[in-house]
Amino acid sequence: MPPIRKKDPLKSAQIEGKIQLAISDLKNGRILNIREATRIYDIPRTTLRDRLKGIEYKGEKRANHHKLTQSEEDSLVKWVLDLDRRGLPPRHSLVRDMVNYLLLQHGKPQVGKNWVTNLIKRRPEIDSKFARKYNYERAKCEDPKIIQEHFDRVRDAISEYGILPEDIYNFDETGFAMGLCATAKVITGSDRYARPKLLQPGNREWVTAIEATNSTGWAIPYINGRSIGSYRMLILDGHGSHLTAEFDRTCTENNIIPICMPPHSSHLLQPLDVGCFAVLKRHYGQQVEQRMRDGFNHIDKLDFLMAFPKAHTNPPSKSIKQYTIILLTNTSKYTSIRTPDNYNKETYK
């Protein structure tokens, strides 16, 4: 009886990779028919037809209760570990959302509430742990260690993805009370004992402004088309609105590597918080004061949209853009947008 020739799993995987490329080209219209695809990629025509009919590759087949293929599950675990390394360990719900997104691409039903728990049981490289509640006073005591670990994460990501300083960004949001003037020194009569009162519209409605800056000191409206390297880094706080499957998918599709700052550290690590927002708010308050002197007794959203750009570009003395460049160049030396070799707590006081 002649010996049975065993299939080389590596060669089979390579052929399967070619088949997937051929399927992609057929769906995108780059190749017109199966005959041409089999000739270009040198793959079996019957196998390509089977894949187009939905018959899975045997190397990817798993037990019926597995929703993802082996390679999809491996990619999911790699994604979880990558998020954990960058200070963004995902919740069960976020992992479930990502799995459901993958299944949606293939028209498969969604996973149940226990799917993530079962994934953790069969994958020893990941585990489920309760996130530690972080007391603010304790955070202050542990600042040097926590912040140094953050800088190490940033440095590792820069090295891994070859990110240039010009491609490192930070964004942050801040609130403006639309009708509040800036606190300032004023000239009064010398016989006055109490602090003078400055009339203001008094509208306490809040508006949120989002600013994005570059580590080289430029404040720019958009970053598309401005990147120099293949990847961009985005340093942000750990706000819950950032930790979604949609946000992570958008970053992945645009070669953006998000890095999360430690909790209770924005007063030390956010360049905009440290150096820019106070100046911007002061100039906005001066714009509100000027409108009061011009006879405006109420500031609404339209008034805010008129005053805010002026505060941003034409304050009474220097341009806020000049302030931003100077402040960012200085603050980025000591904040998370540029990583010092060694964290020194005295520098951050």
Short mmCIF file of C-alpha atoms in Angstrom, two decimals:
data_model
loop_
_atom_site.label_atom_id
_atom_site.label_comp_id
_atom_site.label_asym_id
_atom_site.label_seq_id
_atom_site.Cartn_x
_atom_site.Cartn_y
_atom_site.Cartn_z
CA MET A 1 0.00 0.00 0.00
CA PRO A 2 1.57 3.32 -1.03
CA PRO A 3 2.24 5.83 1.77
CA ILE A 4 -0.33 8.56 2.30
CA ARG A 5 1.17 11.97 1.62
CA LYS A 6 0.43 14.43 4.38
CA LYS A 7 -0.47 17.98 3.47
CA ASP A 8 1.99 20.64 4.54
CA PRO A 9 -0.03 22.94 6.89
CA LEU A 10 2.23 25.90 6.10
CA LYS A 11 1.70 25.51 2.35
CA SER A 12 -2.05 25.09 2.87
CA ALA A 13 -2.15 28.30 4.89
CA GLN A 14 -0.23 30.15 2.17
CA ILE A 15 -2.67 28.95 -0.49
CA GLU A 16 -5.59 29.99 1.71
CA GLY A 17 -4.04 33.44 2.05
CA LYS A 18 -3.88 33.75 -1.75
CA ILE A 19 -7.50 32.62 -1.98
CA GLN A 20 -8.60 35.35 0.45
CA LEU A 21 -6.73 37.96 -1.62
CA ALA A 22 -8.42 36.66 -4.77
CA ILE A 23 -11.85 36.86 -3.11
CA SER A 24 -11.14 40.44 -2.05
CA ASP A 25 -10.14 41.39 -5.60
CA LEU A 26 -13.25 39.75 -7.04
CA LYS A 27 -15.55 41.58 -4.62
CA ASN A 28 -13.85 44.93 -5.25
CA GLY A 29 -13.95 44.50 -9.03
CA ARG A 30 -10.18 44.47 -9.51
CA ILE A 31 -10.52 40.97 -11.04
CA LEU A 32 -13.52 40.24 -13.26
CA ASN A 33 -13.96 36.46 -13.06
CA ILE A 34 -12.87 33.28 -11.27
CA ARG A 35 -10.79 32.03 -14.22
CA GLU A 36 -8.64 35.17 -14.18
CA ALA A 37 -8.29 35.03 -10.37
CA THR A 38 -7.05 31.43 -10.40
CA ARG A 39 -4.51 32.29 -13.11
CA ILE A 40 -3.16 35.40 -11.36
CA TYR A 41 -2.89 33.83 -7.88
CA ASP A 42 -2.12 30.25 -9.03
CA ILE A 43 -4.82 28.67 -6.85
CA PRO A 44 -7.27 25.76 -7.39
CA ARG A 45 -10.44 26.89 -9.13
CA THR A 46 -12.71 24.49 -7.23
CA THR A 47 -11.34 25.66 -3.86
CA LEU A 48 -11.93 29.29 -4.80
CA ARG A 49 -15.51 28.45 -5.81
CA ASP A 50 -16.04 26.69 -2.46
CA ARG A 51 -14.86 29.73 -0.51
CA LEU A 52 -17.15 32.01 -2.53
CA LYS A 53 -20.04 29.68 -1.64
CA GLY A 54 -19.21 30.04 2.06
CA ILE A 55 -17.42 26.72 2.63
CA GLU A 56 -14.75 27.38 5.28
CA TYR A 57 -11.09 26.45 5.16
CA LYS A 58 -10.57 23.26 7.21
CA GLY A 59 -7.69 24.82 9.10
CA GLU A 60 -10.11 27.46 10.39
CA LYS A 61 -12.95 25.09 11.27
CA ARG A 62 -13.72 24.80 14.94
CA ALA A 63 -16.44 23.36 17.15
CA ASN A 64 -19.94 24.59 16.42
CA HIS A 65 -20.13 26.77 19.54
CA HIS A 66 -17.21 28.93 18.39
CA LYS A 67 -18.44 32.08 16.70
CA LEU A 68 -15.04 33.26 15.41
CA THR A 69 -12.44 31.46 13.35
CA GLN A 70 -9.12 30.70 15.00
CA SER A 71 -7.34 33.58 13.27
CA GLU A 72 -10.15 36.01 14.18
CA GLU A 73 -10.00 34.95 17.81
CA ASP A 74 -6.20 35.29 17.84
CA SER A 75 -6.53 38.80 16.42
CA LEU A 76 -9.14 39.67 19.06
CA VAL A 77 -6.87 38.51 21.90
CA LYS A 78 -3.97 40.47 20.40
CA TRP A 79 -6.22 43.56 20.29
CA VAL A 80 -7.16 43.12 23.98
CA LEU A 81 -3.51 42.75 25.03
CA ASP A 82 -2.53 45.75 22.92
CA LEU A 83 -5.19 47.92 24.60
CA ASP A 84 -4.03 46.72 28.02
CA ARG A 85 -0.43 47.65 27.18
CA ARG A 86 -1.52 51.16 26.25
CA GLY A 87 -3.39 51.72 29.52
CA LEU A 88 -6.85 51.03 28.05
CA PRO A 89 -7.88 47.57 29.35
CA PRO A 90 -11.32 46.92 27.80
CA ARG A 91 -14.47 46.03 29.72
CA HIS A 92 -16.41 42.86 28.88
CA SER A 93 -18.99 44.97 27.04
CA LEU A 94 -16.34 46.55 24.79
CA VAL A 95 -14.91 43.14 23.82
CA ARG A 96 -18.44 41.89 23.12
CA ASP A 97 -19.14 44.95 20.94
CA MET A 98 -15.97 44.30 18.93
CA VAL A 99 -16.86 40.62 18.43
CA ASN A 100 -20.38 41.54 17.29
CA TYR A 101 -18.88 44.01 14.83
CA LEU A 102 -16.69 41.24 13.36
CA LEU A 103 -19.66 38.87 13.12
CA LEU A 104 -21.77 41.58 11.47
CA GLN A 105 -19.27 41.72 8.61
CA HIS A 106 -20.04 38.04 7.87
CA GLY A 107 -23.78 38.23 8.53
CA LYS A 108 -23.51 35.93 11.56
CA PRO A 109 -25.64 36.14 14.74
CA GLN A 110 -24.34 38.06 17.73
CA VAL A 111 -22.71 36.48 20.77
CA GLY A 112 -24.43 35.94 24.11
CA LYS A 113 -23.66 37.59 27.44
CA ASN A 114 -21.36 34.74 28.57
CA TRP A 115 -19.24 34.59 25.40
CA VAL A 116 -16.45 36.81 26.76
CA THR A 117 -16.30 34.76 29.98
CA ASN A 118 -15.89 31.56 27.94
CA LEU A 119 -13.21 33.23 25.81
CA ILE A 120 -11.20 34.05 28.94
CA LYS A 121 -11.50 30.44 30.16
CA ARG A 122 -9.99 29.01 26.97
CA ARG A 123 -7.32 31.69 26.45
CA PRO A 124 -4.71 31.59 29.25
CA GLU A 125 -2.99 34.79 28.04
CA ILE A 126 -5.92 36.98 29.14
CA ASP A 127 -7.78 37.24 32.43
CA SER A 128 -10.65 39.17 33.97
CA LYS A 129 -9.88 41.36 36.98
CA PHE A 130 -11.65 44.13 38.81
CA ALA A 131 -10.22 47.56 38.06
CA ARG A 132 -8.77 49.10 41.20
CA LYS A 133 -10.53 52.19 42.53
CA TYR A 134 -7.91 54.88 42.64
CA ASN A 135 -7.97 57.30 45.55
CA TYR A 136 -6.77 60.79 44.66
CA GLU A 137 -4.52 61.19 47.72
CA ARG A 138 -2.92 57.83 47.00
CA ALA A 139 -2.49 58.83 43.38
CA LYS A 140 -0.50 61.88 44.48
CA CYS A 141 1.82 59.66 46.53
CA GLU A 142 2.34 57.22 43.65
CA ASP A 143 2.75 59.85 40.93
CA PRO A 144 6.45 59.15 40.16
CA LYS A 145 5.97 55.42 39.61
CA ILE A 146 2.67 55.69 37.73
CA ILE A 147 3.84 58.53 35.49
CA GLN A 148 7.15 56.85 34.70
CA GLU A 149 5.22 53.73 33.60
CA HIS A 150 3.09 55.95 31.36
CA PHE A 151 6.18 57.51 29.77
CA ASP A 152 7.59 54.02 29.22
CA ARG A 153 4.38 52.99 27.41
CA VAL A 154 4.57 56.05 25.18
CA ARG A 155 8.24 55.44 24.41
CA ASP A 156 7.61 51.75 23.61
CA ALA A 157 4.75 52.63 21.22
CA ILE A 158 6.89 55.26 19.48
CA SER A 159 9.65 52.69 19.01
CA GLU A 160 7.30 49.87 17.91
CA TYR A 161 5.43 51.89 15.28
CA GLY A 162 8.21 54.29 14.24
CA ILE A 163 6.19 57.39 15.18
CA LEU A 164 7.84 60.76 14.52
CA PRO A 165 7.56 63.75 16.91
CA GLU A 166 5.58 65.62 14.23
CA ASP A 167 2.96 62.85 14.30
CA ILE A 168 2.23 62.93 18.05
CA TYR A 169 -1.01 64.67 19.03
CA ASN A 170 -2.93 65.45 22.17
CA PHE A 171 -6.55 66.51 22.47
CA ASP A 172 -8.57 67.67 25.43
CA GLU A 173 -11.88 69.34 26.12
CA THR A 174 -12.68 72.21 28.45
CA GLY A 175 -15.83 74.07 29.45
CA PHE A 176 -16.63 77.76 29.04
CA ALA A 177 -19.32 79.56 31.02
CA MET A 178 -20.62 81.75 28.19
CA GLY A 179 -21.47 84.84 30.24
CA LEU A 180 -18.55 85.12 32.70
CA CYS A 181 -15.93 87.84 32.43
CA ALA A 182 -12.28 87.33 33.24
CA THR A 183 -10.99 88.30 36.67
CA ALA A 184 -8.67 91.28 36.22
CA LYS A 185 -7.13 94.24 37.98
CA VAL A 186 -9.12 97.44 37.51
CA ILE A 187 -8.55 101.08 38.49
CA THR A 188 -10.88 102.38 41.23
CA GLY A 189 -11.05 105.25 43.70
CA SER A 190 -8.44 105.05 46.43
CA ASP A 191 -11.11 105.38 49.14
CA ARG A 192 -12.81 102.09 48.15
CA TYR A 193 -12.38 99.31 50.71
CA ALA A 194 -14.30 96.41 49.18
CA ARG A 195 -13.28 94.68 45.98
CA PRO A 196 -14.89 96.39 42.98
CA LYS A 197 -17.65 94.62 41.09
CA LEU A 198 -17.46 94.11 37.35
CA LEU A 199 -20.84 93.72 35.64
CA GLN A 200 -21.18 90.60 33.53
CA PRO A 201 -24.03 89.01 31.56
CA GLY A 202 -24.28 86.23 34.12
CA ASN A 203 -25.29 83.51 31.67
CA ARG A 204 -23.91 80.34 33.29
CA GLU A 205 -24.74 78.05 30.38
CA TRP A 206 -21.72 75.93 29.52
CA VAL A 207 -20.14 75.22 26.16
CA THR A 208 -17.53 72.50 25.62
CA ALA A 209 -14.56 73.24 23.38
CA ILE A 210 -12.29 70.49 22.03
CA GLU A 211 -8.73 71.42 21.09
CA ALA A 212 -6.04 69.30 19.43
CA THR A 213 -2.33 70.08 19.38
CA ASN A 214 0.87 68.69 17.96
CA SER A 215 3.99 67.88 20.00
CA THR A 216 6.11 70.30 17.94
CA GLY A 217 3.94 73.20 19.12
CA TRP A 218 1.43 73.71 16.32
CA ALA A 219 -2.28 74.12 16.95
CA ILE A 220 -4.04 73.01 13.76
CA PRO A 221 -7.67 72.35 12.83
CA TYR A 222 -7.20 69.07 10.95
CA ILE A 223 -4.54 66.38 10.82
CA ASN A 224 -5.52 64.52 7.64
CA GLY A 225 -2.81 64.93 5.04
CA ARG A 226 -0.34 66.35 7.56
CA SER A 227 1.17 63.11 8.85
CA ILE A 228 4.79 62.46 7.93
CA GLY A 229 5.25 58.83 9.04
CA SER A 230 2.98 55.81 8.62
CA TYR A 231 1.43 56.06 12.10
CA ARG A 232 0.18 58.86 14.32
CA MET A 233 -0.07 58.81 18.10
CA LEU A 234 -2.98 60.32 20.01
CA ILE A 235 -2.49 60.90 23.74
CA LEU A 236 -5.75 61.28 25.66
CA ASP A 237 -7.33 60.89 29.07
CA GLY A 238 -9.27 57.79 30.05
CA HIS A 239 -12.75 59.28 29.64
CA GLY A 240 -15.41 56.64 29.01
CA SER A 241 -16.50 58.22 25.72
CA HIS A 242 -13.13 57.28 24.21
CA LEU A 243 -13.29 53.62 25.21
CA THR A 244 -15.70 52.29 22.59
CA ALA A 245 -15.40 49.79 19.77
CA GLU A 246 -16.26 52.52 17.24
CA PHE A 247 -13.48 54.81 18.53
CA ASP A 248 -10.89 52.03 18.45
CA ARG A 249 -11.99 50.90 14.99
CA THR A 250 -11.67 54.47 13.65
CA CYS A 251 -8.16 54.71 15.10
CA THR A 252 -7.17 51.37 13.56
CA GLU A 253 -8.53 52.29 10.12
CA ASN A 254 -6.54 55.55 10.15
CA ASN A 255 -3.27 54.19 11.62
CA ILE A 256 -3.75 56.14 14.86
CA ILE A 257 -2.23 54.69 18.04
CA PRO A 258 -4.17 55.94 21.11
CA ILE A 259 -2.34 56.10 24.46
CA CYS A 260 -4.29 56.65 27.66
CA MET A 261 -2.91 58.79 30.48
CA PRO A 262 -3.04 57.55 34.10
CA PRO A 263 -6.05 58.64 36.18
CA HIS A 264 -5.76 61.89 38.16
CA SER A 265 -2.78 63.04 36.10
CA SER A 266 -4.17 65.61 33.66
CA HIS A 267 -2.96 68.44 35.91
CA LEU A 268 0.56 67.14 35.24
CA LEU A 269 0.46 65.50 31.81
CA GLN A 270 -2.14 67.29 29.66
CA PRO A 271 -0.26 70.00 27.68
CA LEU A 272 -3.48 71.91 27.00
CA ASP A 273 -4.50 71.72 30.65
CA VAL A 274 -1.06 72.72 31.91
CA GLY A 275 -0.25 75.57 29.57
CA CYS A 276 -3.04 76.73 27.25
CA PHE A 277 -6.61 76.59 28.53
CA ALA A 278 -6.08 79.16 31.30
CA VAL A 279 -4.77 81.67 28.75
CA LEU A 280 -7.60 80.95 26.32
CA LYS A 281 -10.27 81.34 29.03
CA ARG A 282 -8.76 84.61 30.18
CA HIS A 283 -8.85 86.03 26.65
CA TYR A 284 -12.43 84.81 26.18
CA GLY A 285 -13.42 86.54 29.43
CA GLN A 286 -11.91 89.75 28.06
CA GLN A 287 -14.06 89.40 24.95
CA VAL A 288 -17.17 89.02 27.14
CA GLU A 289 -16.17 92.10 29.13
CA GLN A 290 -15.72 94.10 25.92
CA ARG A 291 -19.19 93.11 24.72
CA MET A 292 -20.63 94.27 28.05
CA ARG A 293 -18.96 97.65 27.55
CA ASP A 294 -20.53 97.75 24.08
CA GLY A 295 -24.01 97.39 25.59
CA PHE A 296 -24.65 93.62 25.37
CA ASN A 297 -26.45 92.36 28.48
CA HIS A 298 -26.79 88.71 27.45
CA ILE A 299 -24.43 86.22 25.81
CA ASP A 300 -26.04 83.39 23.87
CA LYS A 301 -24.51 80.63 21.76
CA LEU A 302 -24.28 82.79 18.65
CA ASP A 303 -22.44 85.46 20.66
CA PHE A 304 -20.10 82.76 21.97
CA LEU A 305 -19.35 81.61 18.42
CA MET A 306 -18.41 85.19 17.54
CA ALA A 307 -16.31 85.85 20.65
CA PHE A 308 -14.47 82.53 20.87
CA PRO A 309 -12.59 82.78 17.52
CA LYS A 310 -11.47 86.30 18.49
CA ALA A 311 -10.16 85.00 21.81
CA HIS A 312 -8.42 82.24 19.89
CA THR A 313 -6.76 84.44 17.28
CA ASN A 314 -6.92 88.13 18.26
CA PRO A 315 -6.55 88.75 22.00
CA PRO A 316 -5.53 92.26 23.07
CA SER A 317 -1.79 91.56 23.17
CA LYS A 318 -0.25 88.51 21.53
CA SER A 319 -2.08 86.08 19.31
CA ILE A 320 -3.30 83.02 21.19
CA LYS A 321 -1.65 81.00 18.42
CA GLN A 322 1.70 82.52 19.42
CA TYR A 323 0.91 81.78 23.04
CA THR A 324 -0.05 78.23 22.10
CA ILE A 325 3.17 77.58 20.21
CA ILE A 326 5.32 78.99 23.01
CA LEU A 327 3.39 77.25 25.79
CA LEU A 328 3.15 73.92 24.00
CA THR A 329 6.84 73.94 23.14
CA ASN A 330 7.60 74.52 26.82
CA THR A 331 4.93 72.32 28.39
CA SER A 332 5.40 69.41 26.00
CA LYS A 333 8.92 69.03 27.37
CA TYR A 334 7.41 68.10 30.73
CA THR A 335 4.10 66.51 29.80
CA SER A 336 3.02 63.29 28.14
CA ILE A 337 3.21 64.63 24.60
CA ARG A 338 6.99 64.31 24.84
CA THR A 339 8.56 61.73 27.11
CA PRO A 340 11.47 62.66 29.39
CA ASP A 341 14.05 59.95 30.03
CA ASN A 342 13.38 60.00 33.76
CA TYR A 343 10.43 61.45 35.61
CA ASN A 344 11.43 63.94 38.29
CA LYS A 345 8.64 64.97 40.66
CA GLU A 346 10.35 68.28 41.47
CA THR A 347 10.03 69.32 37.81
CA TYR A 348 6.24 68.86 37.95
CA LYS A 349 5.54 70.97 41.02
#
